[in-house]
Amino acid sequence: MNRNQGIYKNVLDLVGQTPIIQLNNITKSLPGKYFAKLEMFNPGQSQKDRIALHIVENAEKKGILKPGSTIVETTSGNTGFSLAMISMVKGYKCKLAVSDKSSIDKIDGLRAMGAEVYICPANVPPEDPKSYYEVAKRIHRETPNSVYINQYFNDLNIEAHYATTGPEIWSQLDGKVDGFTCAVGTGGTLAGVSKYLKEKKEDIKIFLSDPYGSALYNYYKKDELKAEGNSITEGIGQGRITKNLENCPIDLSFRISDNNALTVIFDLLKDEGLFLGGSSGINVAGAIQLAKELGPGHTIVTILCDSGQRYQSKIWNPEFLKSKD
Ligand code: PMP
């Protein structure tokens, strides 16, 4: 742990400064060195604490968020959990439009954290009034004294990762990084980290690891925003170019299947003792592809976003997996 052993003023003071772990066992027979940032060590148990706190503090500075205000957001669950935690500490109400693709484990967690949850269908386009984007906007319009976080189209999302995740990776690895990869939900993590790392080292390789059901792989490969297949992973995959992705310096993209990601997830548990969510499987599978692409002797970094506990009813439930063949 690189956190100090002192006393923190409250739980929000623990956001960021997460550890990096080297993945040894699962990569034994593979070229390259692999490091992963353990983002579930944030107090809200994912990297979304970083952006949630940054955006909230910015709104407070601007005077638009005051005690008693309501925070409104579109979320697959992790950003919502971070916002609900922050709302508890700071005395805000929290209303969240959540995709019905999200695990019941995450939805229960949001409710336990005091958030009002609106479940929205995942299989409608973003501009549909029933989509979680449009529902959040409507709740914002209808709720006096509310602030819409808008993580998909908010520069502060990238800024949070540029200011914290990127510099942490760089200093934890003493600048010895050749490639970075992760999947994209809002794109804030990939865009913010890669912006920082490319500024430090121009020739660092930034690869997108994209699940099936997302349109980004085809976009970066063939300039065609087209989704194919689907995925049981959550919080990642995107059908459009969010503001966060507009200037993201992506060198290449990989498409990772759920089968590949699940194999990696189970190996990470068996060989490394890491109990993780599905997007971490996509990311580590992507890191392995990236190492193969770069050849022997390179150092690759990725993100382990959240814990398997958030998916106990899904990827860690044999019945669910059987139902998905
Ligand atoms: N993994 C998980 C589990 C997530 O919840 C998210 C955020 N939606 C991501 C990865 C992707 O992060 P970002 O939004 O920064 O692209």
mmCIF file of C-alpha atoms and ligand atoms in Angstrom:
data_model
loop_
_atom_site.group_PDB
_atom_site.id
_atom_site.type_symbol
_atom_site.label_atom_id
_atom_site.label_comp_id
_atom_site.label_asym_id
_atom_site.label_seq_id
_atom_site.Cartn_x
_atom_site.Cartn_y
_atom_site.Cartn_z
ATOM 1 C CA MET A 1 0.000 0.000 0.000
ATOM 2 C CA ASN A 2 1.284 3.422 -0.778
ATOM 3 C CA ARG A 3 -1.245 5.155 1.444
ATOM 4 C CA ASN A 4 0.140 6.620 4.625
ATOM 5 C CA GLN A 5 -0.683 5.089 7.966
ATOM 6 C CA GLY A 6 -2.083 8.314 9.410
ATOM 7 C CA ILE A 7 -5.630 9.259 10.255
ATOM 8 C CA TYR A 8 -7.868 10.319 7.385
ATOM 9 C CA LYS A 9 -10.382 13.106 7.920
ATOM 10 C CA ASN A 10 -13.216 11.115 6.359
ATOM 11 C CA VAL A 11 -13.864 8.335 3.854
ATOM 12 C CA LEU A 12 -13.549 10.716 0.885
ATOM 13 C CA ASP A 13 -9.975 11.435 1.875
ATOM 14 C CA LEU A 14 -9.196 7.840 0.866
ATOM 15 C CA VAL A 15 -10.110 8.332 -2.797
ATOM 16 C CA GLY A 16 -7.186 7.630 -5.145
ATOM 17 C CA GLN A 17 -3.610 6.544 -4.369
ATOM 18 C CA THR A 18 -4.561 2.944 -5.117
ATOM 19 C CA PRO A 19 -1.888 0.226 -5.216
ATOM 20 C CA ILE A 20 -0.430 -1.360 -8.337
ATOM 21 C CA ILE A 21 0.108 -5.098 -8.407
ATOM 22 C CA GLN A 22 2.303 -7.144 -10.724
ATOM 23 C CA LEU A 23 0.505 -10.060 -12.351
ATOM 24 C CA ASN A 24 2.975 -12.913 -12.170
ATOM 25 C CA ASN A 25 1.375 -16.308 -12.305
ATOM 26 C CA ILE A 26 -1.125 -15.913 -15.122
ATOM 27 C CA THR A 27 1.501 -14.309 -17.343
ATOM 28 C CA LYS A 28 4.351 -16.756 -16.592
ATOM 29 C CA SER A 29 4.483 -18.181 -20.102
ATOM 30 C CA LEU A 30 3.781 -14.868 -21.833
ATOM 31 C CA PRO A 31 6.139 -12.150 -23.070
ATOM 32 C CA GLY A 32 6.310 -8.876 -21.141
ATOM 33 C CA LYS A 33 5.638 -7.598 -17.649
ATOM 34 C CA TYR A 34 2.095 -6.879 -16.511
ATOM 35 C CA PHE A 35 0.908 -4.428 -13.888
ATOM 36 C CA ALA A 36 -2.645 -3.675 -12.814
ATOM 37 C CA LYS A 37 -4.035 -0.833 -10.772
ATOM 38 C CA LEU A 38 -6.361 -2.080 -8.042
ATOM 39 C CA GLU A 39 -9.161 0.454 -8.282
ATOM 40 C CA MET A 40 -11.469 -1.448 -5.935
ATOM 41 C CA PHE A 41 -9.184 -0.104 -3.178
ATOM 42 C CA ASN A 42 -11.006 3.204 -3.496
ATOM 43 C CA PRO A 43 -13.539 3.583 -0.641
ATOM 44 C CA GLY A 44 -16.471 3.345 -3.085
ATOM 45 C CA GLN A 45 -14.745 0.254 -4.557
ATOM 46 C CA SER A 46 -14.052 1.454 -8.104
ATOM 47 C CA GLN A 47 -12.138 4.111 -10.029
ATOM 48 C CA LYS A 48 -15.383 6.050 -10.407
ATOM 49 C CA ASP A 49 -14.776 7.569 -6.948
ATOM 50 C CA ARG A 50 -12.129 9.722 -8.596
ATOM 51 C CA ILE A 51 -14.429 11.371 -11.123
ATOM 52 C CA ALA A 52 -17.434 11.537 -8.801
ATOM 53 C CA LEU A 53 -15.479 13.423 -6.146
ATOM 54 C CA HIS A 54 -13.795 15.698 -8.692
ATOM 55 C CA ILE A 55 -17.074 16.653 -10.381
ATOM 56 C CA VAL A 56 -18.901 17.161 -7.070
ATOM 57 C CA GLU A 57 -16.124 19.324 -5.623
ATOM 58 C CA ASN A 58 -16.073 21.382 -8.794
ATOM 59 C CA ALA A 59 -19.845 21.971 -8.580
ATOM 60 C CA GLU A 60 -19.435 22.985 -4.927
ATOM 61 C CA LYS A 61 -16.716 25.484 -5.857
ATOM 62 C CA LYS A 62 -19.009 26.968 -8.520
ATOM 63 C CA GLY A 63 -21.759 27.240 -5.870
ATOM 64 C CA ILE A 64 -24.249 25.109 -7.826
ATOM 65 C CA LEU A 65 -24.157 22.241 -5.309
ATOM 66 C CA LYS A 66 -25.073 23.080 -1.712
ATOM 67 C CA PRO A 67 -26.149 20.976 1.284
ATOM 68 C CA GLY A 68 -29.657 19.728 0.533
ATOM 69 C CA SER A 69 -29.096 19.670 -3.267
ATOM 70 C CA THR A 70 -29.831 16.556 -5.296
ATOM 71 C CA ILE A 71 -27.184 14.824 -7.380
ATOM 72 C CA VAL A 72 -28.568 13.157 -10.536
ATOM 73 C CA GLU A 73 -26.661 10.749 -12.756
ATOM 74 C CA THR A 74 -26.764 8.073 -15.442
ATOM 75 C CA THR A 75 -24.865 5.012 -14.232
ATOM 76 C CA SER A 76 -24.302 1.286 -14.657
ATOM 77 C CA GLY A 77 -23.739 1.291 -10.889
ATOM 78 C CA ASN A 78 -20.167 2.187 -10.033
ATOM 79 C CA THR A 79 -20.383 5.962 -10.527
ATOM 80 C CA GLY A 80 -23.732 5.818 -8.753
ATOM 81 C CA PHE A 81 -22.201 4.068 -5.754
ATOM 82 C CA SER A 82 -19.438 6.686 -5.559
ATOM 83 C CA LEU A 83 -21.985 9.518 -5.793
ATOM 84 C CA ALA A 84 -24.241 7.901 -3.174
ATOM 85 C CA MET A 85 -21.256 7.589 -0.822
ATOM 86 C CA ILE A 86 -20.277 11.228 -1.396
ATOM 87 C CA SER A 87 -23.912 12.292 -0.886
ATOM 88 C CA MET A 88 -23.984 10.529 2.490
ATOM 89 C CA VAL A 89 -20.852 12.318 3.673
ATOM 90 C CA LYS A 90 -21.806 15.742 2.330
ATOM 91 C CA GLY A 91 -25.563 15.768 2.909
ATOM 92 C CA TYR A 92 -26.918 15.577 -0.639
ATOM 93 C CA LYS A 93 -29.792 13.543 -2.036
ATOM 94 C CA CYS A 94 -28.898 11.177 -4.861
ATOM 95 C CA LYS A 95 -31.108 10.068 -7.767
ATOM 96 C CA LEU A 96 -29.726 7.561 -10.247
ATOM 97 C CA ALA A 97 -30.956 6.325 -13.634
ATOM 98 C CA VAL A 98 -29.546 2.790 -13.855
ATOM 99 C CA SER A 99 -29.469 0.336 -16.751
ATOM 100 C CA ASP A 100 -31.517 -2.848 -16.341
ATOM 101 C CA LYS A 101 -28.398 -4.686 -17.515
ATOM 102 C CA SER A 102 -26.745 -3.865 -14.171
ATOM 103 C CA SER A 103 -26.430 -6.663 -11.636
ATOM 104 C CA ILE A 104 -28.926 -6.809 -8.802
ATOM 105 C CA ASP A 105 -25.900 -6.789 -6.488
ATOM 106 C CA LYS A 106 -25.019 -3.290 -7.678
ATOM 107 C CA ILE A 107 -28.614 -2.048 -7.638
ATOM 108 C CA ASP A 108 -29.119 -3.327 -4.063
ATOM 109 C CA GLY A 109 -25.887 -1.578 -3.096
ATOM 110 C CA LEU A 110 -27.110 1.747 -4.500
ATOM 111 C CA ARG A 111 -30.367 1.483 -2.567
ATOM 112 C CA ALA A 112 -28.504 0.525 0.624
ATOM 113 C CA MET A 113 -26.429 3.669 0.139
ATOM 114 C CA GLY A 114 -29.635 5.745 0.212
ATOM 115 C CA ALA A 115 -29.935 6.511 -3.505
ATOM 116 C CA GLU A 116 -33.265 6.690 -5.324
ATOM 117 C CA VAL A 117 -32.898 4.286 -8.226
ATOM 118 C CA TYR A 118 -34.750 4.448 -11.568
ATOM 119 C CA ILE A 119 -34.278 1.282 -13.610
ATOM 120 C CA CYS A 120 -34.165 1.927 -17.379
ATOM 121 C CA PRO A 121 -34.094 -0.468 -20.361
ATOM 122 C CA ALA A 122 -30.601 -1.014 -21.808
ATOM 123 C CA ASN A 123 -31.849 -2.062 -25.243
ATOM 124 C CA VAL A 124 -33.076 1.354 -26.425
ATOM 125 C CA PRO A 125 -31.029 4.033 -28.255
ATOM 126 C CA PRO A 126 -29.536 6.845 -26.133
ATOM 127 C CA GLU A 127 -32.040 9.406 -27.507
ATOM 128 C CA ASP A 128 -35.083 7.285 -26.500
ATOM 129 C CA PRO A 129 -36.993 8.970 -23.623
ATOM 130 C CA LYS A 130 -36.799 5.660 -21.703
ATOM 131 C CA SER A 131 -32.977 5.413 -21.966
ATOM 132 C CA TYR A 132 -31.026 6.023 -18.784
ATOM 133 C CA TYR A 133 -29.448 9.103 -20.359
ATOM 134 C CA GLU A 134 -32.827 10.713 -21.080
ATOM 135 C CA VAL A 135 -34.384 9.609 -17.780
ATOM 136 C CA ALA A 136 -31.536 11.252 -15.835
ATOM 137 C CA LYS A 137 -31.995 14.475 -17.823
ATOM 138 C CA ARG A 138 -35.741 14.432 -17.100
ATOM 139 C CA ILE A 139 -35.186 13.820 -13.362
ATOM 140 C CA HIS A 140 -32.736 16.730 -13.368
ATOM 141 C CA ARG A 141 -35.275 19.021 -15.085
ATOM 142 C CA GLU A 142 -38.022 17.984 -12.684
ATOM 143 C CA THR A 143 -35.955 18.164 -9.466
ATOM 144 C CA PRO A 144 -35.382 21.688 -8.156
ATOM 145 C CA ASN A 145 -31.885 22.435 -6.844
ATOM 146 C CA SER A 146 -30.374 19.420 -8.627
ATOM 147 C CA VAL A 147 -27.082 18.948 -10.458
ATOM 148 C CA TYR A 148 -26.625 16.517 -13.378
ATOM 149 C CA ILE A 149 -23.146 14.976 -13.247
ATOM 150 C CA ASN A 150 -23.217 13.970 -16.965
ATOM 151 C CA GLN A 151 -20.084 11.779 -16.829
ATOM 152 C CA TYR A 152 -20.297 10.847 -20.534
ATOM 153 C CA PHE A 153 -20.020 14.447 -21.691
ATOM 154 C CA ASN A 154 -18.081 16.133 -18.895
ATOM 155 C CA ASP A 155 -14.450 17.226 -19.337
ATOM 156 C CA LEU A 156 -13.961 16.896 -15.587
ATOM 157 C CA ASN A 157 -14.197 13.112 -15.999
ATOM 158 C CA ILE A 158 -10.996 13.045 -18.097
ATOM 159 C CA GLU A 159 -9.450 15.721 -15.898
ATOM 160 C CA ALA A 160 -9.858 13.513 -12.776
ATOM 161 C CA HIS A 161 -7.922 10.644 -14.374
ATOM 162 C CA TYR A 162 -5.371 13.011 -15.941
ATOM 163 C CA ALA A 163 -4.749 14.523 -12.509
ATOM 164 C CA THR A 164 -4.669 11.307 -10.458
ATOM 165 C CA THR A 165 -4.734 7.872 -12.163
ATOM 166 C CA GLY A 166 -2.199 8.787 -14.871
ATOM 167 C CA PRO A 167 0.394 10.383 -12.529
ATOM 168 C CA GLU A 168 -0.012 7.553 -10.004
ATOM 169 C CA ILE A 169 0.725 4.917 -12.677
ATOM 170 C CA TRP A 170 3.718 6.879 -13.942
ATOM 171 C CA SER A 171 5.290 7.343 -10.509
ATOM 172 C CA GLN A 172 4.445 3.848 -9.197
ATOM 173 C CA LEU A 173 6.258 2.329 -12.204
ATOM 174 C CA ASP A 174 9.063 4.901 -12.241
ATOM 175 C CA GLY A 175 8.105 5.819 -15.791
ATOM 176 C CA LYS A 176 8.807 2.289 -17.010
ATOM 177 C CA VAL A 177 5.615 1.858 -19.041
ATOM 178 C CA ASP A 178 5.411 0.876 -22.698
ATOM 179 C CA GLY A 179 1.707 0.329 -23.138
ATOM 180 C CA PHE A 180 -1.615 1.025 -21.465
ATOM 181 C CA THR A 181 -4.953 -0.549 -22.249
ATOM 182 C CA CYS A 182 -8.457 -0.607 -20.818
ATOM 183 C CA ALA A 183 -12.070 -0.819 -21.913
ATOM 184 C CA VAL A 184 -14.301 2.189 -22.309
ATOM 185 C CA GLY A 185 -17.598 3.092 -20.693
ATOM 186 C CA THR A 186 -17.593 6.864 -20.617
ATOM 187 C CA GLY A 187 -13.998 6.847 -21.900
ATOM 188 C CA GLY A 188 -12.790 8.993 -18.999
ATOM 189 C CA THR A 189 -10.257 6.469 -17.693
ATOM 190 C CA LEU A 190 -8.698 5.660 -21.081
ATOM 191 C CA ALA A 191 -8.670 9.279 -22.259
ATOM 192 C CA GLY A 192 -7.391 10.818 -19.008
ATOM 193 C CA VAL A 193 -4.684 8.218 -18.337
ATOM 194 C CA SER A 194 -3.483 8.108 -21.942
ATOM 195 C CA LYS A 195 -3.347 11.896 -22.223
ATOM 196 C CA TYR A 196 -1.063 12.001 -19.190
ATOM 197 C CA LEU A 197 1.116 9.052 -20.215
ATOM 198 C CA LYS A 198 1.555 10.281 -23.819
ATOM 199 C CA GLU A 199 2.666 13.669 -22.515
ATOM 200 C CA LYS A 200 5.295 11.912 -20.397
ATOM 201 C CA LYS A 201 6.393 9.482 -23.119
ATOM 202 C CA GLU A 202 5.279 10.139 -26.659
ATOM 203 C CA ASP A 203 5.779 6.616 -27.989
ATOM 204 C CA ILE A 204 3.790 4.847 -25.288
ATOM 205 C CA LYS A 205 1.124 2.652 -26.924
ATOM 206 C CA ILE A 206 -2.536 3.189 -26.029
ATOM 207 C CA PHE A 207 -4.848 0.335 -26.948
ATOM 208 C CA LEU A 208 -8.597 0.104 -26.502
ATOM 209 C CA SER A 209 -9.871 -3.278 -25.264
ATOM 210 C CA ASP A 210 -13.454 -3.399 -26.462
ATOM 211 C CA PRO A 211 -16.119 -5.991 -25.587
ATOM 212 C CA TYR A 212 -18.590 -7.351 -28.139
ATOM 213 C CA GLY A 213 -21.781 -5.264 -28.285
ATOM 214 C CA SER A 214 -19.700 -2.083 -28.440
ATOM 215 C CA ALA A 215 -19.268 -0.025 -31.609
ATOM 216 C CA LEU A 216 -15.831 1.365 -30.801
ATOM 217 C CA TYR A 217 -13.648 -1.479 -32.113
ATOM 218 C CA ASN A 218 -15.084 -1.041 -35.607
ATOM 219 C CA TYR A 219 -14.868 2.733 -35.271
ATOM 220 C CA TYR A 220 -11.137 2.774 -34.533
ATOM 221 C CA LYS A 221 -10.393 -0.092 -36.932
ATOM 222 C CA LYS A 222 -12.574 0.842 -39.930
ATOM 223 C CA ASP A 223 -14.033 4.261 -39.124
ATOM 224 C CA GLU A 224 -17.457 2.651 -38.868
ATOM 225 C CA LEU A 225 -19.517 3.046 -35.677
ATOM 226 C CA LYS A 226 -21.049 -0.425 -35.746
ATOM 227 C CA ALA A 227 -21.750 -2.817 -32.854
ATOM 228 C CA GLU A 228 -21.657 -6.588 -33.302
ATOM 229 C CA GLY A 229 -22.651 -9.319 -30.850
ATOM 230 C CA ASN A 230 -23.154 -8.683 -27.152
ATOM 231 C CA SER A 231 -21.469 -9.047 -23.786
ATOM 232 C CA ILE A 232 -22.383 -9.870 -20.200
ATOM 233 C CA THR A 233 -19.829 -7.365 -18.916
ATOM 234 C CA GLU A 234 -21.119 -4.150 -17.333
ATOM 235 C CA GLY A 235 -20.048 -0.523 -17.354
ATOM 236 C CA ILE A 236 -18.129 -0.872 -20.619
ATOM 237 C CA GLY A 237 -18.901 -0.811 -24.322
ATOM 238 C CA GLN A 238 -20.147 2.239 -26.142
ATOM 239 C CA GLY A 239 -22.326 2.862 -29.172
ATOM 240 C CA ARG A 240 -21.215 6.438 -29.837
ATOM 241 C CA ILE A 241 -18.226 8.747 -29.530
ATOM 242 C CA THR A 242 -18.665 10.368 -26.136
ATOM 243 C CA LYS A 243 -17.091 13.768 -25.508
ATOM 244 C CA ASN A 244 -14.430 12.003 -23.418
ATOM 245 C CA LEU A 245 -13.335 9.995 -26.465
ATOM 246 C CA GLU A 246 -13.153 12.876 -28.918
ATOM 247 C CA ASN A 247 -9.421 13.512 -28.563
ATOM 248 C CA CYS A 248 -8.373 10.227 -27.004
ATOM 249 C CA PRO A 249 -5.014 9.140 -28.498
ATOM 250 C CA ILE A 250 -5.889 5.498 -29.282
ATOM 251 C CA ASP A 251 -3.209 3.695 -31.333
ATOM 252 C CA LEU A 252 -5.112 0.470 -31.907
ATOM 253 C CA SER A 253 -8.167 -1.414 -30.686
ATOM 254 C CA PHE A 254 -8.764 -5.065 -29.790
ATOM 255 C CA ARG A 255 -12.056 -6.829 -29.544
ATOM 256 C CA ILE A 256 -12.208 -9.220 -26.608
ATOM 257 C CA SER A 257 -14.833 -11.954 -26.352
ATOM 258 C CA ASP A 258 -16.651 -12.757 -23.117
ATOM 259 C CA ASN A 259 -15.226 -16.286 -23.264
ATOM 260 C CA ASN A 260 -11.711 -14.893 -23.342
ATOM 261 C CA ALA A 261 -12.490 -12.403 -20.541
ATOM 262 C CA LEU A 262 -14.116 -15.065 -18.356
ATOM 263 C CA THR A 263 -11.167 -17.431 -18.776
ATOM 264 C CA VAL A 264 -8.870 -14.612 -17.673
ATOM 265 C CA ILE A 265 -11.167 -13.703 -14.747
ATOM 266 C CA PHE A 266 -11.172 -17.285 -13.468
ATOM 267 C CA ASP A 267 -7.370 -17.535 -13.921
ATOM 268 C CA LEU A 268 -6.909 -14.266 -12.019
ATOM 269 C CA LEU A 269 -8.837 -15.800 -9.123
ATOM 270 C CA LYS A 270 -7.127 -19.183 -9.293
ATOM 271 C CA ASP A 271 -3.573 -17.986 -9.897
ATOM 272 C CA GLU A 272 -3.443 -14.499 -8.385
ATOM 273 C CA GLY A 273 -6.170 -14.624 -5.698
ATOM 274 C CA LEU A 274 -7.980 -11.677 -7.296
ATOM 275 C CA PHE A 275 -11.811 -11.712 -7.203
ATOM 276 C CA LEU A 276 -12.869 -9.334 -9.975
ATOM 277 C CA GLY A 277 -15.674 -7.982 -12.132
ATOM 278 C CA GLY A 278 -16.026 -8.656 -15.865
ATOM 279 C CA SER A 279 -14.433 -5.475 -17.181
ATOM 280 C CA SER A 280 -11.195 -6.432 -15.416
ATOM 281 C CA GLY A 281 -11.211 -9.639 -17.498
ATOM 282 C CA ILE A 282 -11.576 -7.625 -20.713
ATOM 283 C CA ASN A 283 -8.742 -5.346 -19.578
ATOM 284 C CA VAL A 284 -6.287 -8.100 -18.636
ATOM 285 C CA ALA A 285 -7.125 -10.085 -21.793
ATOM 286 C CA GLY A 286 -6.419 -6.839 -23.692
ATOM 287 C CA ALA A 287 -3.124 -6.365 -21.827
ATOM 288 C CA ILE A 288 -2.048 -9.868 -22.894
ATOM 289 C CA GLN A 289 -2.902 -9.050 -26.544
ATOM 290 C CA LEU A 290 -1.038 -5.771 -26.276
ATOM 291 C CA ALA A 291 2.075 -7.519 -24.916
ATOM 292 C CA LYS A 292 1.949 -9.934 -27.847
ATOM 293 C CA GLU A 293 1.619 -6.990 -30.223
ATOM 294 C CA LEU A 294 4.609 -5.146 -28.729
ATOM 295 C CA GLY A 295 6.802 -8.247 -28.447
ATOM 296 C CA PRO A 296 9.051 -9.429 -25.576
ATOM 297 C CA GLY A 297 10.515 -7.070 -23.000
ATOM 298 C CA HIS A 298 7.718 -4.531 -22.702
ATOM 299 C CA THR A 299 5.775 -3.374 -19.668
ATOM 300 C CA ILE A 300 1.996 -3.156 -19.903
ATOM 301 C CA VAL A 301 -0.390 -1.536 -17.437
ATOM 302 C CA THR A 302 -4.108 -1.906 -17.075
ATOM 303 C CA ILE A 303 -6.924 -1.252 -14.634
ATOM 304 C CA LEU A 304 -8.785 -3.666 -12.373
ATOM 305 C CA CYS A 305 -11.988 -1.711 -11.976
ATOM 306 C CA ASP A 306 -14.069 -3.440 -9.359
ATOM 307 C CA SER A 307 -14.611 -6.535 -7.253
ATOM 308 C CA GLY A 308 -16.400 -9.754 -8.161
ATOM 309 C CA GLN A 309 -18.751 -9.080 -5.261
ATOM 310 C CA ARG A 310 -20.594 -6.592 -7.484
ATOM 311 C CA TYR A 311 -21.392 -9.486 -9.862
ATOM 312 C CA GLN A 312 -22.074 -12.320 -7.420
ATOM 313 C CA SER A 313 -25.463 -12.923 -9.082
ATOM 314 C CA LYS A 314 -23.983 -12.887 -12.599
ATOM 315 C CA ILE A 315 -20.466 -13.877 -13.655
ATOM 316 C CA TRP A 316 -19.839 -15.518 -10.264
ATOM 317 C CA ASN A 317 -23.118 -17.432 -10.399
ATOM 318 C CA PRO A 318 -22.854 -20.791 -12.239
ATOM 319 C CA GLU A 319 -26.612 -20.766 -12.931
ATOM 320 C CA PHE A 320 -26.345 -17.391 -14.675
ATOM 321 C CA LEU A 321 -23.363 -18.548 -16.725
ATOM 322 C CA LYS A 322 -25.202 -21.724 -17.729
ATOM 323 C CA SER A 323 -28.199 -19.628 -18.828
ATOM 324 C CA LYS A 324 -25.826 -17.708 -21.107
ATOM 325 C CA ASP A 325 -24.294 -20.928 -22.399
HETATM 326 N N1 PMP B 1 -15.406 -1.028 -15.692
HETATM 327 C C1 PMP B 1 -16.482 -0.852 -14.932
HETATM 328 C C2 PMP B 1 -16.950 -1.992 -14.093
HETATM 329 C C3 PMP B 1 -17.167 0.377 -14.935
HETATM 330 O O1 PMP B 1 -18.256 0.532 -14.159
HETATM 331 C C4 PMP B 1 -16.701 1.418 -15.755
HETATM 332 C C5 PMP B 1 -17.411 2.738 -15.756
HETATM 333 N N2 PMP B 1 -18.662 2.718 -16.369
HETATM 334 C C6 PMP B 1 -15.603 1.174 -16.578
HETATM 335 C C7 PMP B 1 -14.955 -0.045 -16.498
HETATM 336 C C8 PMP B 1 -15.126 2.172 -17.599
HETATM 337 O O2 PMP B 1 -14.638 3.368 -17.111
HETATM 338 P P1 PMP B 1 -14.839 4.715 -17.934
HETATM 339 O O3 PMP B 1 -16.255 5.161 -17.705
HETATM 340 O O4 PMP B 1 -13.858 5.646 -17.344
HETATM 341 O O5 PMP B 1 -14.598 4.452 -19.376
#
